[in-house]
Each structure stands twice: as structure tokens, then as C-alpha cells.
Coordinates of C-alpha atoms in Angstrom, one line a residue:
X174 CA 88.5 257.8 11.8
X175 CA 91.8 258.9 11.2
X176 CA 95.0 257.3 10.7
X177 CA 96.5 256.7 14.2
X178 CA 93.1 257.8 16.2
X179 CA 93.1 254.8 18.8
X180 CA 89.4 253.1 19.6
X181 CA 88.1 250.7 22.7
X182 CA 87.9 247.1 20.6
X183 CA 85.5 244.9 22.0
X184 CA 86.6 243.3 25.8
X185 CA 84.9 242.6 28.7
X186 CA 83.9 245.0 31.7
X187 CA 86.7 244.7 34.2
X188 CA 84.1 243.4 36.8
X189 CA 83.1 240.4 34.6
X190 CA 86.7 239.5 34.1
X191 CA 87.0 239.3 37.9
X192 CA 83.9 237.1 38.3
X193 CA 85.9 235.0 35.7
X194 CA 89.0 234.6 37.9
X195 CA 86.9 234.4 40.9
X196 CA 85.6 231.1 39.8
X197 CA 88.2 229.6 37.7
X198 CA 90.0 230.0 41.2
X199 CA 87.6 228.3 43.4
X200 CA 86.9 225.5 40.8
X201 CA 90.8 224.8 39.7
X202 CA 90.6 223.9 43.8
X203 CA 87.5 222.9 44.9
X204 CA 85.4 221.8 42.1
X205 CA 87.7 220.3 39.6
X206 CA 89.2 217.6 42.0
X207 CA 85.9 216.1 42.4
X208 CA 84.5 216.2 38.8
X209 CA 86.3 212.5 37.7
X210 CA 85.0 210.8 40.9
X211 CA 81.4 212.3 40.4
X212 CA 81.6 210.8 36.7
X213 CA 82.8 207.7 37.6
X214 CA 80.1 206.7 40.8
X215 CA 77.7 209.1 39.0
X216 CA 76.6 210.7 42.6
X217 CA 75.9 214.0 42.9
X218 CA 79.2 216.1 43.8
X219 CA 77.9 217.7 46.8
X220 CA 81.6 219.1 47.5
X221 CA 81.4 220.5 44.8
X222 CA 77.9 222.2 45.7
X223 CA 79.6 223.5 48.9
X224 CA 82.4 225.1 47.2
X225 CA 80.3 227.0 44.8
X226 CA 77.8 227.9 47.7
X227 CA 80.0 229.0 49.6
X228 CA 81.5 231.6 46.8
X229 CA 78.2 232.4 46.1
X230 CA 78.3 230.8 42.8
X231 CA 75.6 228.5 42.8
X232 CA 72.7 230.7 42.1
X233 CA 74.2 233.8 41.3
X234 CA 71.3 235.1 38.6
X235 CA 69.0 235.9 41.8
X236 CA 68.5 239.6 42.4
X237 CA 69.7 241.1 45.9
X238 CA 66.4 241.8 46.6
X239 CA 66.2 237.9 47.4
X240 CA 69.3 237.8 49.2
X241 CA 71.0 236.8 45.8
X242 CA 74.3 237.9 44.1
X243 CA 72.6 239.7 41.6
X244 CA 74.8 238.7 38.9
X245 CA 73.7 239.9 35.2
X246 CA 72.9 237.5 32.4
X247 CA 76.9 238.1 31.2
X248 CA 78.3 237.0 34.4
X249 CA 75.9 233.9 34.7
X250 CA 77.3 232.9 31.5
X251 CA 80.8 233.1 32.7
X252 CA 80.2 231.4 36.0
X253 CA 78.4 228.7 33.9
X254 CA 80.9 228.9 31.5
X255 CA 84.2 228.6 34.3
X256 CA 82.3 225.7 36.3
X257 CA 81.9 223.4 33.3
X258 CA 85.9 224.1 32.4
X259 CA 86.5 221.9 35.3
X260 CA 83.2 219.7 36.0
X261 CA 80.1 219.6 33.5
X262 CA 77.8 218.2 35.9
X263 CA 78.7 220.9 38.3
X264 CA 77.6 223.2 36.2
X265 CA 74.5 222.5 36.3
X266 CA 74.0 223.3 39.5
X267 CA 73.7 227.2 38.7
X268 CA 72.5 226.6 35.2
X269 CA 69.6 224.8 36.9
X270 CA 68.9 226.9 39.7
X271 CA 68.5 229.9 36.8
X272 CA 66.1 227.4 34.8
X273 CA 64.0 226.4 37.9
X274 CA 63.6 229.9 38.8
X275 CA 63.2 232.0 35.8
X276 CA 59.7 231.4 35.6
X277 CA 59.4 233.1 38.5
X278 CA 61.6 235.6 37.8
X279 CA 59.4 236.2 34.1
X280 CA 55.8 235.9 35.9
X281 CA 55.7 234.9 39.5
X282 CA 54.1 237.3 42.0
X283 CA 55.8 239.0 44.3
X284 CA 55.2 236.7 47.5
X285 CA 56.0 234.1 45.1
X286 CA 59.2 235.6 44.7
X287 CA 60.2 236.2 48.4
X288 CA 59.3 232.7 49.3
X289 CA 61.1 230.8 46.8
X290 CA 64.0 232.7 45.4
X291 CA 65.4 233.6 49.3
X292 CA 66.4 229.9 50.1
X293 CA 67.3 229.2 46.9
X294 CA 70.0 232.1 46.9
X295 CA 70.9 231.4 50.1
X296 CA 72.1 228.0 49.2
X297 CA 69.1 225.7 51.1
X298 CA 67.4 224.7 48.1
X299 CA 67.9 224.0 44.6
X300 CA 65.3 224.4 41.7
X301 CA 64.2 222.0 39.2
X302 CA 62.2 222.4 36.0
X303 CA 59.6 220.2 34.5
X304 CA 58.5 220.4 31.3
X305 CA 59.2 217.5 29.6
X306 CA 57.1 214.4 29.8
X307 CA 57.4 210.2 28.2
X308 CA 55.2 211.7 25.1
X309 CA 55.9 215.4 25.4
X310 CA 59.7 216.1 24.5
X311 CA 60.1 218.3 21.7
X312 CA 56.4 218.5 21.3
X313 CA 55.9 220.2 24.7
X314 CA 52.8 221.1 24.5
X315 CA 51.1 217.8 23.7
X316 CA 51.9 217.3 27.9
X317 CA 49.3 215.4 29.4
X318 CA 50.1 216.2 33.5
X319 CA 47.1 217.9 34.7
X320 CA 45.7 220.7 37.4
X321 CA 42.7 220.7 38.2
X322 CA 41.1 223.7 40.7
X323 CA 39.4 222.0 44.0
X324 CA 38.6 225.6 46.0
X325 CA 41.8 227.1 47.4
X326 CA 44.2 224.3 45.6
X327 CA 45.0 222.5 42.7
X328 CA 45.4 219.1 42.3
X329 CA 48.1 217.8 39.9
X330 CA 48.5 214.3 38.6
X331 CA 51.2 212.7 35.9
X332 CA 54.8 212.4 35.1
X333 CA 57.4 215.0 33.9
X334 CA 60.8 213.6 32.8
X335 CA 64.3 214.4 31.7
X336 CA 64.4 216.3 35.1
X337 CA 67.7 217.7 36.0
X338 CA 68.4 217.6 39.6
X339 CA 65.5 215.6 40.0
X340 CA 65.6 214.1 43.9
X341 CA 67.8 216.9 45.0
X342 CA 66.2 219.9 44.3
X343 CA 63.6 221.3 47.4
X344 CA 61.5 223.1 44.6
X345 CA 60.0 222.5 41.0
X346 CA 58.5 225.0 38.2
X347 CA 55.8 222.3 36.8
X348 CA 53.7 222.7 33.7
X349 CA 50.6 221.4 33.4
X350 CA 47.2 221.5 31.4
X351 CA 44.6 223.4 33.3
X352 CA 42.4 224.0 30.0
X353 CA 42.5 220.6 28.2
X354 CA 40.9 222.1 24.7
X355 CA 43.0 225.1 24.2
X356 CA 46.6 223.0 24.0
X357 CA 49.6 225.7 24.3
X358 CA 47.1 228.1 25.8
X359 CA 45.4 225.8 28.4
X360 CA 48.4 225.1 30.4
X361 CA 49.6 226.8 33.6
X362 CA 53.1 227.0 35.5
X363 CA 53.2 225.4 39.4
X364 CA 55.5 225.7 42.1
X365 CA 55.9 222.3 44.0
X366 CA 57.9 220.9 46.5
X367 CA 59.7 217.9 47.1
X368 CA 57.9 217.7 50.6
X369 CA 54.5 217.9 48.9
X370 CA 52.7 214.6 49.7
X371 CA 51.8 212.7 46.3
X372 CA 55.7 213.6 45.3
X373 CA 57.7 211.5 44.3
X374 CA 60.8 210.3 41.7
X375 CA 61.8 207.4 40.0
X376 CA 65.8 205.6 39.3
X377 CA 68.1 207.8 38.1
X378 CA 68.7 207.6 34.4
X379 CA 72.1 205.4 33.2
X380 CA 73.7 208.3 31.1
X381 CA 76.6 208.6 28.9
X382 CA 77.5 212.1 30.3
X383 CA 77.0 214.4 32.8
X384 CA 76.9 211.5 35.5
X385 CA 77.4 213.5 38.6
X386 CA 74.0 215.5 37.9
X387 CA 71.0 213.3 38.3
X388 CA 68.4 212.8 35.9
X389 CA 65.0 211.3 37.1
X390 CA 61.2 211.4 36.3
X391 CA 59.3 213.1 38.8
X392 CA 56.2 211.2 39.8
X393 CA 52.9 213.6 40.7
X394 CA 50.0 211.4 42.1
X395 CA 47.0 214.0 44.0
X396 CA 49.5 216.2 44.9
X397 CA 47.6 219.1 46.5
X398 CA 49.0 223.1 46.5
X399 CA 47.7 226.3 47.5
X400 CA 46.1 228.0 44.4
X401 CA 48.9 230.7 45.0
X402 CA 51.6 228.7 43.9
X403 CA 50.4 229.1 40.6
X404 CA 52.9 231.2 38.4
X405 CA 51.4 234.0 36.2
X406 CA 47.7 233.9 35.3
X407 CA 46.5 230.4 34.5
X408 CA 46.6 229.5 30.7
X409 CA 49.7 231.6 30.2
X410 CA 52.3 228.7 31.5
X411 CA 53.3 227.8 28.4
X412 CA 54.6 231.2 27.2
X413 CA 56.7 231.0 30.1
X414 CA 57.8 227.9 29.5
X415 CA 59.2 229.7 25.9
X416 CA 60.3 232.6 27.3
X417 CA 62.3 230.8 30.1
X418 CA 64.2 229.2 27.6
X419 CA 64.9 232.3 25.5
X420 CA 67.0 233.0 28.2
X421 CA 68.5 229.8 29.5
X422 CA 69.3 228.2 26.1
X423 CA 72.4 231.5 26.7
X424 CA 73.2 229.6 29.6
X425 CA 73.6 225.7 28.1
X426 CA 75.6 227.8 25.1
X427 CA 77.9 228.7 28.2
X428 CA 78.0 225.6 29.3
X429 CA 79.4 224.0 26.3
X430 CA 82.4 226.5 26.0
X431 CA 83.3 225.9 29.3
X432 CA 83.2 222.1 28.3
X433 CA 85.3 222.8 25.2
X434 CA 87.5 225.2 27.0
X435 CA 88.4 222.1 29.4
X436 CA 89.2 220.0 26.7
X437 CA 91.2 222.2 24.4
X438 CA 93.6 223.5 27.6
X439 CA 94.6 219.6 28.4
X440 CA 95.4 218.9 24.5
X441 CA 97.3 221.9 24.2
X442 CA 99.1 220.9 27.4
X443 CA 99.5 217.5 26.6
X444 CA 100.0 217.3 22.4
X445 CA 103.2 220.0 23.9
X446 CA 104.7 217.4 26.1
X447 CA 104.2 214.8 24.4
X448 CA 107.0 213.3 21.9
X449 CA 106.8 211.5 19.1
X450 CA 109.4 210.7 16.0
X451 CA 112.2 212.5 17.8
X452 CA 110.1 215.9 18.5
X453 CA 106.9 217.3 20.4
X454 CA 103.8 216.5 18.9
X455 CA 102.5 220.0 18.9
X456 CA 105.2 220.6 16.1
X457 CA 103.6 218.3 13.5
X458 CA 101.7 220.8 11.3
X459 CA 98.4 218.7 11.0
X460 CA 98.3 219.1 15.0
X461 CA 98.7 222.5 14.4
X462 CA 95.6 222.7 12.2
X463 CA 93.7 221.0 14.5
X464 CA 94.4 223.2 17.3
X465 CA 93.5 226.2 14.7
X466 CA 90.0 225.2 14.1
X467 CA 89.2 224.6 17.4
X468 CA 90.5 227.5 19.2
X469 CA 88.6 229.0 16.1
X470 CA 85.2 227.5 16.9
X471 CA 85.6 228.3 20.3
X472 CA 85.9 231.9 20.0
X473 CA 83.1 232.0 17.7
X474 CA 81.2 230.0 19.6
X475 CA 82.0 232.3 22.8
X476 CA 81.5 235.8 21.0
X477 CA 77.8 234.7 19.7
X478 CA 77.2 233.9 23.4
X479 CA 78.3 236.6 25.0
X480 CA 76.3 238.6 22.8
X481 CA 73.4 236.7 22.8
X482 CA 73.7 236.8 27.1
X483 CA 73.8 240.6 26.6
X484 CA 70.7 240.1 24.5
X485 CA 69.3 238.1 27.4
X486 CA 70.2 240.9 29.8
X487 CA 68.3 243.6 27.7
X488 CA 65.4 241.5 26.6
X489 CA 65.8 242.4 22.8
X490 CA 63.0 241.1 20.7
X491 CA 65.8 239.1 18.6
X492 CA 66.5 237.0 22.1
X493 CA 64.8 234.0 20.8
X494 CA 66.9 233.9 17.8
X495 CA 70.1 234.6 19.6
X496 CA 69.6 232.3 22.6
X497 CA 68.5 229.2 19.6
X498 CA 71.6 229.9 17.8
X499 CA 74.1 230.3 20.3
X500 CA 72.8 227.5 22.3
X501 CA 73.1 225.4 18.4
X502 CA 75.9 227.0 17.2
X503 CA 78.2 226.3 20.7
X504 CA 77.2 223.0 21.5
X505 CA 78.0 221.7 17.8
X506 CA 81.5 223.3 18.3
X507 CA 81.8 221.7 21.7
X508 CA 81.4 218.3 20.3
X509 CA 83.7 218.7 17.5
X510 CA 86.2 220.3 19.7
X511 CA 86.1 217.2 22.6
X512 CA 85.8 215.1 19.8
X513 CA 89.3 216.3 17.7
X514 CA 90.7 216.4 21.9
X515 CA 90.2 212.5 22.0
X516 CA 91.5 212.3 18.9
X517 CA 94.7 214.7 19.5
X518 CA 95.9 212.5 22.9
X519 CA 95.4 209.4 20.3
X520 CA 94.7 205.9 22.5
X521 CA 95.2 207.9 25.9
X522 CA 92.6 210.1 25.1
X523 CA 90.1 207.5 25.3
X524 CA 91.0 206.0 28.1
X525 CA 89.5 207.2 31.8
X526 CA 92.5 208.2 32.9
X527 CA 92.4 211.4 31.0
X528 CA 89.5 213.4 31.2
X529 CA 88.8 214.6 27.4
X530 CA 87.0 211.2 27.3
X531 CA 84.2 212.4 29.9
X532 CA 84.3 216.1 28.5
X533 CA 83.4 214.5 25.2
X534 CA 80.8 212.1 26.3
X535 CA 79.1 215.4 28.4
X536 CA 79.2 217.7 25.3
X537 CA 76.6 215.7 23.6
X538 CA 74.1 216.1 26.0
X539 CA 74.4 220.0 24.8
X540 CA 72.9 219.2 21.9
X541 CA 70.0 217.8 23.2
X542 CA 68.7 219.4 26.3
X543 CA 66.4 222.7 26.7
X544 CA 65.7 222.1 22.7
X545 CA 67.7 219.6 20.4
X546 CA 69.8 221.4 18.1
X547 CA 67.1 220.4 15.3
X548 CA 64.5 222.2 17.0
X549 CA 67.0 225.1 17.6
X550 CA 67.3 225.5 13.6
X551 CA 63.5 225.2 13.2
X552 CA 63.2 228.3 15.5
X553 CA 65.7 230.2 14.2
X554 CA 64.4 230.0 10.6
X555 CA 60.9 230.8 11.8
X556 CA 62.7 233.8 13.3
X557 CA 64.5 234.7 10.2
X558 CA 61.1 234.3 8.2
X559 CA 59.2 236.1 10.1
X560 CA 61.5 239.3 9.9
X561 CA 62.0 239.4 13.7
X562 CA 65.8 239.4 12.6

């Protein structure tokens, strides 16, 4: 190139940027003011829902065909990324919704499609995903909840837990074993609602973060659905199950920037007010270095998401390395970056009156959900092995 010949760096499409202000705007006044209260009583911030239904943010992955915004993987990411600024449990109400109803997105038929994703996009329904179960958590495929085909139905029975939304969602992507002696390859993906008889959910769990999003085990006893709730062919549920999380581990990455991002604008804001030995603190050079590495992280942290959301977008073959590391990589820097925020507003910082205390205590569950950050280096190095990167 030559000297003075001027180049497009790297920036985002104008349209995204919009979606960003878009929703910083409606959550700076209708989501943020509730995210303290739905920590505190840990209740589901249903003003919150409102808000971002009615800006269209609370399922915004859903394709227009469905009635859906028809946002691309990119601009999920940011509207992930902008809710969880101001309220981390919030967030998960379209982070959710997108894990609920990829499934059917990746392999669901058509009808299945029409019936499911329309109310969901139109803001009557929420979507839950169940995966997990007491014995199955990391090990998903040792799940024990079984289907078994009686004519035109299946009949599940057992327990799926760590479910997000659990008790508020109308629908739920279950896996279960429909082929008992081929493990990974015997189980099959369901779609069942809340209203299904046999359906039911225990106490919500007591957890150090994201309060305000409940987290319950969903209780299947007979529960009897058409055979054509069944997503994909049967046997194949549990590549969907991997594939699903390809893309959504993009969308947890989000989520943990938009946690950090919360937490670095107050200690800027407040470390530049506050006074100490005669000037601001933000003028005491260690403060300074602080505030370096995590802006630093942050960044990082953002690019490799965004890229890996584009990746998501695309369906490159190196998605399940990209989604593994940048759902690692960002959550790791989100707890070291609420961490050093605590740290930066000194004994006020861990105190409820300031909220870097709660956006610490809900980075850590980034770490552990949709894959701990373990399992995310285990994949990622089976990747790199392999030469799929």
C-alpha cells in the first residue's frame, strides 16, 4: 500500500451500531432501574421483560418469517451484550429465548417452526433448554430422562436441571434417551410445554448471582406429546444439543462483556470523583494500571466475540473453536474485571449499595453455564488437535 493510501480499519456496520444505541437507550431507562431490586428479592424482573418486548429485544435472533426481528448473530451479541451492561439476569431473557429455540432453528421441521418460534417472537412465550440433569452436567450424555414411543406420542419421564427460566418459560427443547445402548447417538430432542400434564418444577435455586432469572429443575413424570414434537430425526438430539451451543456459547461470551462493561463505566465514574490524599483517585498511577488492563481485557475479550458471532453467522467449520474460546476467554476477563471493580471502589464496592458487588457475584456464573470454562479448554484443544483450526 502506499504511503498515505487511506484503508477501512475494522468497525462495525452502521446498522449494528444503531441496534447498540437502540438498546443501551431502552435499558439505561427501563431495564437498568429494576436490575438491583430483581437481585435483591431474586423475582423475575418482569418490567424489565416488558421493556425489551416491547422494543423487540427479547427474542430478536427469530427470523421474520416467524414474525421475528431477524437480527443476525452480530446484533444478538450486542443486544445480549447492551442488556447485561445494565441487568445480568435480564439478559438472559434473549440469551435464553436463542438457546431454547436454536434447536429448532438447526433441525426442527418446518410446522415445528411456525408453531413455536411465532409466539415466542411475538413476546407470549419464552423458551427454556434442558440438557442438564443431577448426574449429567458436564457429562451430558450419561442423561438418564427417557422417551419412549407409545403410537402417535412419546412418553418422557425424569428430571433435567440447571434450567434457566425454568417456571416461566411456556416452551422447553428437552433431551432425552430414546436408544438406551447407543449413549450420544440414542438420544432425541422434544418440544414440551409447561401446560403438558406430568410437568412440573421444583424451588428455585438460592444463587450467588444472577438472582432475578430463576433457576429450577424441571420435573417430567408420563408426560405425553405428539410424536411430531420431536426435533430432527430421532437419535440425532444430541448433535443438536452440540451444535446449539456452538452458537450460543457467542452469546454467554456477550453476556459477560456487557457485565464487565457495567462494571468498568461505574469505576471509571466513581475512582474520578472520588478524593483521596488531597486529589482524585483516578490520578494515583496504580489506579491507572488497573483501569489499563481491564479496558485491555475487555476489548480483547469483545473483538474475539464479535468475530466468533460472525463465525456463528456464517457457520464456519472453526465455530466450535471460536464460540469455546470466546465464551472462555470473555468470561475469565469478566471476572477479573468486576473483581479489580470491587476492589477499585475499596469498602464501598462491596457493599449493596453499589452495584459492582452484584455484577461481580453474576460474572461467575459465566464461567460455568452452557460448558465450564474447563470443558471450554478441553474442546478447544481437541479442535486445535485435530487440525479443524
Amino acid at each position: 500500500m502506499a504511503a498515505g493510501e487511506s484503508f477501512d480499519v475494522y468497525r462495525l456496520p452502521e446498522e449494528h451500531e444503531a441496534i447498540r444505541e437502540a438498546v443501551r437507550e431502552a435499558c439505561t431507562a427501563k431495564v437498568a432501574p429494576h436490575a438491583a431490586e430483581a437481585d435483591e428479592t431474586a423475582e423475575f424482573p418482569k418490567a424489565s421483560y416488558d421493556a425489551l418486548r416491547a422494543a423487540d429485544f427479547h427474542a430478536p435472533h427469530i427470523p421474520e418469517e416467524y414474525g421475528g426481528a431477524g437480527a443476525d448473530a452480530l446484533a444478538t451479541a450486542i443486544v445480549i451484550e447492551e442488556v447485561a451492561r445494565a441487568c445480568a439476569s435480564s439478559s438472559l431473557i434473549p440469551a435464553v429465548n436463542k438457546l431454547g429455540t436454536m434447536p429448532l432453528l438447526l433441525s426442527g421441521s418446518d410446522d415445528l417452526k411456525r408453531r413455536y418460534l411465532t409466539p415466542v417472537a411475538a413476546g407470549d412465550a419464552m423458551f427454556s433448554y434442558c440438557l442438564s440433569e443431577p448426574e449429567a452436567g458436564s457429562d451430558a450424555a450419561s442423561m438418564t430422562t427417557r422417551a419412549v414411543r407409545d403410537g402417535d406420542h412419546w412418553v418422557l419421564n425424569g428430571v433435567k436441571r440447571w434450567i434457566t427460566n425454568a417456571g416461566v418459560s411456556e416452551f422447553y427443547t428437552v433431551f432425552a434417551v430414546t436408544d438406551p445402548t447407543a449413549r450420544s447417538r440414542g438420544i432425541s430432542a422434544f418440544v414440551v410445554e409447561k401446560s403438558d400434564a406430568g410437568v412440573s418444577f421444583g424451588a428455585p435455586e438460592k444463587k450467588l448471582g444472577i438472582k432475578g432469572s430463576p433457576t429450577r429443575e424441571v420435573y417430567l413424570d408420563n408426560v405425553r406429546i405428539p410424536a411430531d414434537r420431536i426435533i430432527g430425526a430421532e437419535g440425532t438430539g444430541f448433535a443438536t444439543a452440540m451444535r446449539t451451543l456452538d452458537h450460543t456459547r457467542v452469546t454467554i461470551a456477550a453476556q459477560a462483556i456487557g457485565i464487565a462493561q457495567g462494571a468498568l463505566d461505574y469505576a471509571k465514574g466513581y475512582v474520578a470523583e472520588r478524593r483521596q490524599f488531597g486529589k482524585a483517585v483516578a490520578e494515583f498511577q496504580g489506579v491507572q494500571f488497573m483501569l489499563a488492563d481491564m479496558g485491555m481485557k475487555l476489548e480483547a475479550a469483545r473483538q474475539l466475540t464479535y468475530a466468533a458471532a460472525g463465525k456463528s453467522e456464517r457457520g464456519d467449520a472453526d465455530l466450535t473453536y471460536f464460540g469455546a474460546a470466546a465464551k472462555c476467554f470473555a468470561s475469565d476477563a469478566a471476572m477479573e474485571i468486576t473483581t479489580d471493580a470491587v476492589q477499585l471502589l475499596g469498602g464501598y464496592g462491596y457493599t449493596r449499595d453499589y452495584p459492582v458487588e452484584r455484577m461481580m457475584r453474576d460474572a461467575k456464573i459465566t464461567q460455568i453455564y452452557e460448558g465450564t470454562n474447563q470443558v471450554q479448554r478441553i474442546v478447544m484443544a481437541r479442535q486445535l488437535l485435530s487440525g479443524a483450526v
